[in-house]
Short mmCIF file of C-alpha atoms and ligand atoms in Angstrom, two decimals:
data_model
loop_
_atom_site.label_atom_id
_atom_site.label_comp_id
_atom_site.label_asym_id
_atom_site.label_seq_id
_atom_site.Cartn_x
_atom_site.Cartn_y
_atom_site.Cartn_z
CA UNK A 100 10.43 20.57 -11.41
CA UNK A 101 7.99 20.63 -14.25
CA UNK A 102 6.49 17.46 -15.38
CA UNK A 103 3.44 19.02 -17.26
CA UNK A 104 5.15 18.72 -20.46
CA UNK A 105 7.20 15.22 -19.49
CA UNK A 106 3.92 13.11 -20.18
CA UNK A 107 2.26 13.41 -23.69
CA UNK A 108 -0.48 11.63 -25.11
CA UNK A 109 0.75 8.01 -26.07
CA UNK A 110 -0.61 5.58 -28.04
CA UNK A 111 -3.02 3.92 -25.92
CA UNK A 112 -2.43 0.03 -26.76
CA UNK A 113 -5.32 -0.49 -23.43
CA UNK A 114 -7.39 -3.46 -24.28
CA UNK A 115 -6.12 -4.36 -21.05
CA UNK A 116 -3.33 -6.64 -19.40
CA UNK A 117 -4.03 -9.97 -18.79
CA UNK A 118 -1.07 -12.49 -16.74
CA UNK A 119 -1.36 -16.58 -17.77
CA UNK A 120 -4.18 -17.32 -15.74
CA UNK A 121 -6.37 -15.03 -17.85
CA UNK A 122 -6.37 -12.32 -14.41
CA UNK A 123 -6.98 -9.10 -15.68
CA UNK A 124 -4.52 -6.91 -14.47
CA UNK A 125 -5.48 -3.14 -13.62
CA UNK A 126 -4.18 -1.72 -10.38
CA UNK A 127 -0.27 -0.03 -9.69
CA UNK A 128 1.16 0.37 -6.56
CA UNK A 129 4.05 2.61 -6.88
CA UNK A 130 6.66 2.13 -3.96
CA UNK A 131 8.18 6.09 -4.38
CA UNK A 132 10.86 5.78 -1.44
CA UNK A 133 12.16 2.92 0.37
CA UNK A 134 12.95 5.16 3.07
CA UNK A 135 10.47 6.32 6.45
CA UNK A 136 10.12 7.82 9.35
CA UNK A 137 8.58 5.79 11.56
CA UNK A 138 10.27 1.68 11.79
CA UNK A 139 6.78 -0.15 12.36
CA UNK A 140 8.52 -3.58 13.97
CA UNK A 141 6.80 -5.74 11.69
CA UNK A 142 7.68 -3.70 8.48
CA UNK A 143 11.19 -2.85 9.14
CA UNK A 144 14.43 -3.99 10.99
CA UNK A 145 15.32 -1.09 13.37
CA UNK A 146 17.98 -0.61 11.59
CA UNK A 147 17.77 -0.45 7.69
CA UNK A 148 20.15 -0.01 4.82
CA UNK A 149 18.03 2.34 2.40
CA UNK A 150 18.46 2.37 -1.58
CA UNK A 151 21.54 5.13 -2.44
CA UNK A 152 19.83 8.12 -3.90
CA UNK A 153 21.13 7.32 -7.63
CA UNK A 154 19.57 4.15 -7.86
CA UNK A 155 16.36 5.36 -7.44
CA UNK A 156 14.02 6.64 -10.23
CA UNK A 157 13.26 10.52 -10.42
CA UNK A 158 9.68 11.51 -10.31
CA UNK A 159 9.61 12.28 -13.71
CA UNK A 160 10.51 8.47 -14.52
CA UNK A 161 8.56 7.36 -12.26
CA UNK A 162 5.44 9.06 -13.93
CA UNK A 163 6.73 8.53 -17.52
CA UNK A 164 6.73 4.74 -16.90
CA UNK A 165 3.01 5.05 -14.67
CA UNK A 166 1.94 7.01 -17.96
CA UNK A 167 3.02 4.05 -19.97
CA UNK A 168 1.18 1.33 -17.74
CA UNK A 169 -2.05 3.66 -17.77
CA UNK A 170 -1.63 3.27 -21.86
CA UNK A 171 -1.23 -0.38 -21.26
CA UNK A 172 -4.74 -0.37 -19.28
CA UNK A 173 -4.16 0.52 -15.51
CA UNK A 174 -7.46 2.07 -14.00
CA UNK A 175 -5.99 2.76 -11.00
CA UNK A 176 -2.88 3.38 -9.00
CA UNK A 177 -1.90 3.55 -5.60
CA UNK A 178 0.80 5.50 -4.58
CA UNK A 179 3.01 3.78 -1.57
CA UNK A 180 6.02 3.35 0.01
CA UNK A 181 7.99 3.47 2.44
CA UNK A 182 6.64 6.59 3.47
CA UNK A 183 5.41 8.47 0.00
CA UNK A 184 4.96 11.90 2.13
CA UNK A 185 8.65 12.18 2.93
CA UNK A 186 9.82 12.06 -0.48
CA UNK A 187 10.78 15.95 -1.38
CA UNK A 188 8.63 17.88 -4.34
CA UNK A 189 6.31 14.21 -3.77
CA UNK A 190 3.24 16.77 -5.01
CA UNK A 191 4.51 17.19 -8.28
CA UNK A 192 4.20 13.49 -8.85
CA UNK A 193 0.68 13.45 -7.20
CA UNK A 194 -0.48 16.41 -9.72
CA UNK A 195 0.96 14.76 -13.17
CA UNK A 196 -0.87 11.15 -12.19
CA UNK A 197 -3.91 12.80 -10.96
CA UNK A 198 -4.15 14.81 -14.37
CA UNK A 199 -5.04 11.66 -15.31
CA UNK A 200 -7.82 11.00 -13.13
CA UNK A 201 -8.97 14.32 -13.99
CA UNK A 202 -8.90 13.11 -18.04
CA UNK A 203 -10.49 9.89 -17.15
CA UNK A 204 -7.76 7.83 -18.17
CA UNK A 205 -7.44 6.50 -14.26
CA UNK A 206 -10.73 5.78 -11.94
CA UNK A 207 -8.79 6.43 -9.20
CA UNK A 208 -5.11 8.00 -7.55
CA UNK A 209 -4.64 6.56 -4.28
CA UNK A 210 -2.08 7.04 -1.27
CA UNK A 211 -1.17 4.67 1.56
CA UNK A 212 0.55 6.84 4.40
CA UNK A 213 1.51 6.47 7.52
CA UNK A 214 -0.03 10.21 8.30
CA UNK A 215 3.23 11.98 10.36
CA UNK A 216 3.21 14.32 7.19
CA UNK A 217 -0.47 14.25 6.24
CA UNK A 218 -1.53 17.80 8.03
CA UNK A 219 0.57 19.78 5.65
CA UNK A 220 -0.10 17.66 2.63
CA UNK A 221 -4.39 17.17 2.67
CA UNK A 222 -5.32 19.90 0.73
CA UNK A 223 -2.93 19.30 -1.90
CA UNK A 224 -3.78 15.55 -2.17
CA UNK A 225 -7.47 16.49 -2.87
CA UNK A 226 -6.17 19.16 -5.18
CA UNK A 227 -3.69 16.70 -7.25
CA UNK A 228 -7.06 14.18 -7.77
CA UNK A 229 -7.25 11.63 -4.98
CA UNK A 230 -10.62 11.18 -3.44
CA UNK A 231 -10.07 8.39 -0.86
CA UNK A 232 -6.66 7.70 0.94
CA UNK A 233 -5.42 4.86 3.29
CA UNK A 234 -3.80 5.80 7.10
CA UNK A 235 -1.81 3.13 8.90
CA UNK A 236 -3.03 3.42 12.45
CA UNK A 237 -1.91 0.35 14.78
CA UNK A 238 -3.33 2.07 18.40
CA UNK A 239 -4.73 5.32 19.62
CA UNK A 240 -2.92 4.26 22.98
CA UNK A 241 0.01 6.98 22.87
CA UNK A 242 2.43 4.12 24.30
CA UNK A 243 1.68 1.34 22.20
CA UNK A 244 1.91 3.61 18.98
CA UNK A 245 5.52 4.25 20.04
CA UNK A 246 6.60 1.42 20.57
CA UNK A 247 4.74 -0.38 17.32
CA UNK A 248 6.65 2.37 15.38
CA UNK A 249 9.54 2.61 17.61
CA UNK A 250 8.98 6.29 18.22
CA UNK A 251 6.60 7.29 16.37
CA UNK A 252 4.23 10.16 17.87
CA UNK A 253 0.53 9.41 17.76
CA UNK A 254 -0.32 13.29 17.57
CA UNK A 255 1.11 13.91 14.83
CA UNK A 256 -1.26 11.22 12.78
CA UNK A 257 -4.05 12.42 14.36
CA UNK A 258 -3.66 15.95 13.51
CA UNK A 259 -2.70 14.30 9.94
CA UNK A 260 -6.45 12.53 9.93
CA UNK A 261 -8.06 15.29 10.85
CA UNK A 262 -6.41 17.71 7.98
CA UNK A 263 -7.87 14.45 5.45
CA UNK A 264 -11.07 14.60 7.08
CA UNK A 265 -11.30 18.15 6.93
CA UNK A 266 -10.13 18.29 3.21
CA UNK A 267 -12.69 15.73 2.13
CA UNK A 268 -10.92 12.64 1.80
CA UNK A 269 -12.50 9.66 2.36
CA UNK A 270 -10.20 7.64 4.80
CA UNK A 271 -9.75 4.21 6.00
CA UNK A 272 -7.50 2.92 8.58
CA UNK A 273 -5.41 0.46 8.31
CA UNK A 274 -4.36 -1.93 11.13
CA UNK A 275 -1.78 -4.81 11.73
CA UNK A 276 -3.01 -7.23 14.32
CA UNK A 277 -0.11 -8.22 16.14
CA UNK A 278 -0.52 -10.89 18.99
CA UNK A 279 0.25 -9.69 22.28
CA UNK A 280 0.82 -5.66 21.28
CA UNK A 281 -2.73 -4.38 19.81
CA UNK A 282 -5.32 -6.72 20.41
CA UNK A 283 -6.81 -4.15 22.94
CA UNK A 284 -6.66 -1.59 20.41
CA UNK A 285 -9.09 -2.80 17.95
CA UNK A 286 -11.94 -1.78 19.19
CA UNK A 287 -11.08 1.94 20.47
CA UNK A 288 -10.10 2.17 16.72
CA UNK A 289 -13.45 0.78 15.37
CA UNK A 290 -15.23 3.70 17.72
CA UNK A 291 -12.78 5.99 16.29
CA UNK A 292 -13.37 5.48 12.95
CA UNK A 293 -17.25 5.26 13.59
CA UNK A 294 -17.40 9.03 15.31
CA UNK A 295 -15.65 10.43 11.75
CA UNK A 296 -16.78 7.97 9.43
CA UNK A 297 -13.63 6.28 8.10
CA UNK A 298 -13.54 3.08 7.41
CA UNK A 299 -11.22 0.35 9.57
CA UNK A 300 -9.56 -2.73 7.63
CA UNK A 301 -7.63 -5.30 9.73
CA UNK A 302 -4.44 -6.83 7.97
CA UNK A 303 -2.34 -10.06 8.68
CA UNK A 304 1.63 -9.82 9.46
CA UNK A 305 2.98 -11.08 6.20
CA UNK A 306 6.62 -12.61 6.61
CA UNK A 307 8.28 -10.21 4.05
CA UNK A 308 12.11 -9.28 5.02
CA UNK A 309 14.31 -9.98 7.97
CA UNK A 310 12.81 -8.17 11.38
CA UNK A 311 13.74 -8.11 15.27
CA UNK A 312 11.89 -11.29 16.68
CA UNK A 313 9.93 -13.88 15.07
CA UNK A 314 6.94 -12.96 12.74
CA UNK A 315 5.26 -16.36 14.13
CA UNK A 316 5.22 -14.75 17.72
CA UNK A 317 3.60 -11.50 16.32
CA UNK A 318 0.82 -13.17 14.07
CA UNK A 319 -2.02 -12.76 14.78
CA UNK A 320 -4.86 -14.83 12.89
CA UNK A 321 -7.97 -12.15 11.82
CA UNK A 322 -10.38 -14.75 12.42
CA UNK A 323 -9.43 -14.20 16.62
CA UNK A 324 -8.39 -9.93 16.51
CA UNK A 325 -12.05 -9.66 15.34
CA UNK A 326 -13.42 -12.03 18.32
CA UNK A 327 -14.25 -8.51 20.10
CA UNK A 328 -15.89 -7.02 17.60
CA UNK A 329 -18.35 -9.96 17.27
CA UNK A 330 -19.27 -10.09 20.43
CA UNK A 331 -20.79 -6.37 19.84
CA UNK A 332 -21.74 -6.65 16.05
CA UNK A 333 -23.18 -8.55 13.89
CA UNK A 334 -21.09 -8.63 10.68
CA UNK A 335 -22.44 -8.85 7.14
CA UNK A 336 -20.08 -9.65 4.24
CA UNK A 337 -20.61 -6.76 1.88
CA UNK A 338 -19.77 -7.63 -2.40
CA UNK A 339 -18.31 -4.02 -2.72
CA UNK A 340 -14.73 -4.36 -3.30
CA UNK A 341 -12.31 -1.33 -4.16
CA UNK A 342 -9.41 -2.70 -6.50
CA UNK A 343 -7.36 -3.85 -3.58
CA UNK A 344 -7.59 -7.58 -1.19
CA UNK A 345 -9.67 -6.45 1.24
CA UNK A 346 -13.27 -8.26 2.13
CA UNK A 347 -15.57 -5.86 3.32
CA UNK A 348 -17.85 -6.68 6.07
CA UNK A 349 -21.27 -3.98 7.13
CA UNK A 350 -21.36 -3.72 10.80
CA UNK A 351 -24.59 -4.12 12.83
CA UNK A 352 -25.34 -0.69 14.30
CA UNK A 353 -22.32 0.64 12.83
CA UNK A 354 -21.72 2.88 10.06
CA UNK A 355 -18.19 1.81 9.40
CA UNK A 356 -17.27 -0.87 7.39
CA UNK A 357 -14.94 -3.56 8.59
CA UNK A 358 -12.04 -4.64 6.20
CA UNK A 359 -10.19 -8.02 6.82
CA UNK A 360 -6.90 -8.61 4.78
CA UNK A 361 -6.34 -12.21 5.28
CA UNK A 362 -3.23 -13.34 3.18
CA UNK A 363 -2.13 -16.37 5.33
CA UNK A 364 -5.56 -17.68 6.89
CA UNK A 365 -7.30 -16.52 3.49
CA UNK A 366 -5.27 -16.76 0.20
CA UNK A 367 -6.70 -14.01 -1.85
CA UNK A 368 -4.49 -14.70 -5.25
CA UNK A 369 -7.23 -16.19 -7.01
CA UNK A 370 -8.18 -12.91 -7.78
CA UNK A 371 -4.80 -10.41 -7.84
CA UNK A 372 -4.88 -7.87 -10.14
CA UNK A 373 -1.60 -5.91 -8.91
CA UNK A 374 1.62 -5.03 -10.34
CA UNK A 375 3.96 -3.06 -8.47
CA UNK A 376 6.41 -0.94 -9.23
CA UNK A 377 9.57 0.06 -7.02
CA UNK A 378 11.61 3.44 -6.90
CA UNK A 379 14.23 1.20 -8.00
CA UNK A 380 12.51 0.73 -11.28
CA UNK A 381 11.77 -2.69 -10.67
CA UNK A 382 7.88 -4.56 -11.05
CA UNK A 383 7.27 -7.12 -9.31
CA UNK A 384 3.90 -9.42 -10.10
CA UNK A 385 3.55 -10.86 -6.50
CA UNK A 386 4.30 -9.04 -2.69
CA UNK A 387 5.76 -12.58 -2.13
CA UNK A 388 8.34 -13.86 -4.87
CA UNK A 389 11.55 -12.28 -5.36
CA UNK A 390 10.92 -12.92 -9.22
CA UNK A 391 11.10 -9.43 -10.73
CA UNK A 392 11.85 -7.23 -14.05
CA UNK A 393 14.35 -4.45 -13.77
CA UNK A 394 12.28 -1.43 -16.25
CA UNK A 395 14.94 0.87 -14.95
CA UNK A 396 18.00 0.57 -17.71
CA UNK A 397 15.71 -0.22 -20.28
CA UNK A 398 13.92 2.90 -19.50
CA UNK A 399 17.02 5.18 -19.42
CA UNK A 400 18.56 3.77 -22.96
CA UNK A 401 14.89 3.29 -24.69
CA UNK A 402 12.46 5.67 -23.23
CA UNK A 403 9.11 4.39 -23.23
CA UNK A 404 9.55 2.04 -26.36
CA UNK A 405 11.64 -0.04 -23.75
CA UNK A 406 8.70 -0.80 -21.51
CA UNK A 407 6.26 -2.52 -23.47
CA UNK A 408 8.22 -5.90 -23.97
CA UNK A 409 9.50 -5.91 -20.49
CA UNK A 410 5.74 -5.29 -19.01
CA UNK A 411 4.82 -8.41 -21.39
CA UNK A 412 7.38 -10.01 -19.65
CA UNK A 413 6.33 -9.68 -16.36
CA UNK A 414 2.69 -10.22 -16.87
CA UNK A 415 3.87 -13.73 -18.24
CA UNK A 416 5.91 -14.80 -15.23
CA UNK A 417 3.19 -13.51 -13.06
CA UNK A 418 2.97 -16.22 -10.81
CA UNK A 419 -0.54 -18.28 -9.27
CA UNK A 420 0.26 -17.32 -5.99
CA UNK A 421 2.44 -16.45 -2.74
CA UNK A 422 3.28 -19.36 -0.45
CA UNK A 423 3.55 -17.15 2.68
CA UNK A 424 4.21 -18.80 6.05
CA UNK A 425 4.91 -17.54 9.19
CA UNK A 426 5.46 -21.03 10.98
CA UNK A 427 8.08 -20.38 14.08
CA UNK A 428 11.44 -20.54 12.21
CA UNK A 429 10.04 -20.23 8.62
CA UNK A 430 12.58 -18.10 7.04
CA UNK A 431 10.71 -14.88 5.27
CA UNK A 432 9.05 -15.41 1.54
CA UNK A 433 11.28 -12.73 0.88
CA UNK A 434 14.65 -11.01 1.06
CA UNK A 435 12.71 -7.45 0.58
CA UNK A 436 10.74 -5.73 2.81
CA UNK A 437 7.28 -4.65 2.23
CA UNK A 438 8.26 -1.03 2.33
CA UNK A 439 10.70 -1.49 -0.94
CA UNK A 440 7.70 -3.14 -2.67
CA UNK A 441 4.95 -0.71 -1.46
CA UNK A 442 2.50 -1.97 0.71
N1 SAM B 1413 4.37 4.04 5.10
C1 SAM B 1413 3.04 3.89 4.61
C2 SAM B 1413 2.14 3.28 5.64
O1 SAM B 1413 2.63 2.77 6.65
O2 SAM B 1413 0.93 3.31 5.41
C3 SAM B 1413 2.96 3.10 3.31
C4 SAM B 1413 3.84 1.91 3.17
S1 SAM B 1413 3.47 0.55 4.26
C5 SAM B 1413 4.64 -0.63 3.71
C6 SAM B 1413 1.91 0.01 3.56
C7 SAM B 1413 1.09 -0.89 4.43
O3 SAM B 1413 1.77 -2.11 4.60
C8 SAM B 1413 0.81 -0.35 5.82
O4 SAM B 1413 -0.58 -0.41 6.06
C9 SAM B 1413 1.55 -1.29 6.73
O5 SAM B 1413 0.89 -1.43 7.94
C10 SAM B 1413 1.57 -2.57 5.92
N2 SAM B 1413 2.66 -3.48 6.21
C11 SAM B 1413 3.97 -3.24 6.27
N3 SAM B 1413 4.68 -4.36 6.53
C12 SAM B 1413 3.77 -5.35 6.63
C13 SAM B 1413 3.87 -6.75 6.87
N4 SAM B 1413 5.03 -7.36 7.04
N5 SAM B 1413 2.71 -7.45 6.91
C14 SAM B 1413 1.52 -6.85 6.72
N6 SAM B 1413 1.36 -5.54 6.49
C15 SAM B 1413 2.48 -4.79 6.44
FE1 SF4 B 1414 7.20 3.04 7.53
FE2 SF4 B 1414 4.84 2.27 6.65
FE3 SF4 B 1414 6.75 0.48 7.11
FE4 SF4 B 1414 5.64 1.69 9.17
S1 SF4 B 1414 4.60 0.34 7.71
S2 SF4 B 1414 7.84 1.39 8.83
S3 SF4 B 1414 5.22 3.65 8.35
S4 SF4 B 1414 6.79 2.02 5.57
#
């Protein structure tokens, strides 16, 4: 497949997006599959009805319409899933956005993986552009990685970490706290990341699709999976921020940074600056409303010129914020799970 010619200069219209409450919006996530192959039990039902292949952009579209977003003044984009690594030729999509990056039209080309594929794929990330990447890592205990992921082989992600590491990408882990499955795993992870200098960000269980169980018997509050790593470190709230929700926290004694993604005991809409954009060719302004605008027909009769009014569109029904709540029998915010939207 050859997209080098498939994205020309366009007229860059980038004095920036802003939604109706004046947030400036900058940052992409790109869901490129719905599909994966791991079923992390708070992401996914164990068994899930995937997108048929023909409703699903091609990689071309998909970076035709990115291209068009960058125009519109996206700095950055992160590329997500479902699992981005097990979408065939997904390189050539990682070398036409990170030509960008290499122009200076994008800071930054970022990946969210869950690793299984990252060994054979390292070299070429660093090659296509991206400088930093995010791993989904729940435990290093072989047995509780399984059964998080329902099979999934610890190993494999390691070996995948240690290709990134190896290759020069900066890395930070990302972990679900989930009560009564990983609690004992957060620290082991923080020394983990410590010995190879990644960086470790905790996330809530957001109620987003219909999964085994009850998301109010998994969630686990931040403010009590960190309780361990108090009692060792001090922690320092750090102002850095990298595009995305996390609050960053310097560790006493520690070189890694501590993340904390906080969406139900910490609302962090005030200041969203995400769109996201599904292989189905749909954005969607917030991970929590079912509220979206379907690019993908406009795109195929209009080309580009169909995307401008639509993205208006969207930025305008943006809404103030999610209303997420994982009370025992709350049904979830949404239909979709996070893996459609991209994580
Ligand atoms: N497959 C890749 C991975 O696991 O990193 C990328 C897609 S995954 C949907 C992106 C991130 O969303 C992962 O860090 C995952 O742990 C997180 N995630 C998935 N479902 C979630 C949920 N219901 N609540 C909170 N985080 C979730
Ligand atoms: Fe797959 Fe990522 Fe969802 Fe786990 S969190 S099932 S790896 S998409």
């Amino acid at each position: 497949m050859d997209m080098a010619n498939a994205i020309d200069t366009l007229p860059n219209t980038a004095s920036g997006m802003r939604d109706s409450f004046g947030r400036r919006i900058d940052y992409l996530r790109i869901s490129v599959t719905d599909r994966c192959d791991l079923r992390c039990r708070y992401c996914m039902d164990e068994i899930m009805q995937f997108l048929p292949k023909r409703e699903i952009l091609t990689l071309e579209e998909i970076a035709i319409i990115a291209e068009r977003f960058i125009a519109r003044g996206v700095r950055r984009i992160r590329l997500s899933g479902g699992e981005p690594l097990v979408r065939r030729d997904f390189a050539d999509l990682a070398y036409a956005l990170g030509r960008h990056v290499k122009s200076g039209a994008l800071d930054e080309l970022t990946l969210t993986t869950n690793g299984t594929q990252l060994a054979r794929h390292a070299e070429m990330l660093v090659e296509a552009g991206m400088r930093r990447i995010n791993v989904s890592l729940d435990a290093l205990d072989p047995a509780i990685f399984a059964h998080v992921t329902r099979g999934g082989e610890l190993a494999k992600v390691l070996e995948g970490l240690e290709a990134a590491r190896e290759a020069g990408l900066k890395v930070k882990i990302n972990t679900v706290a989930l009560r009564g499955v990983n609690e004992d795993q957060v620290l082991p992870l923080l020394d983990y990341c410590e010995l190879r200098g990644f960086d470790l960000t905790l996330i809530e269980t957001m109620p987003l699709g219909e999964i085994e169980g009850q998301r109010s018997d998994q969630f686990l509050p931040l403010i009590e999976a960190i309780a361990p790593i108090r009692e060792r470190h001090e922690l320092t709230p750090l102002q850095e921020r990298t595009g995305g929700p996390a609050r960053y926290f310097a560790l006493s004694g520690l070189n890694a940074r501590l993340g904390l993604i906080t969406p139900l005991s910490h609302n962090f809409c005030a200041d969203c600056n995400r769109m996201r954009l599904t292989c189905q060719g749909r954005i969607y302004m917030c991970l929590g409303h079912e509220d979206h605008v379907d690019l993908k027909a406009a795109f195929r009769e209009n080309g580009v010129a169909g995307i401008d009014s639509l993205l208006d569109r969207a930025l305008a029904a943006k809404p103030k914020a999610h209303d997420f709540s994982v009370a025992q029998g709350a049904a979830p915010s949404t239909r979709r799970h996070m893996s459609v939207t991209g994580g």
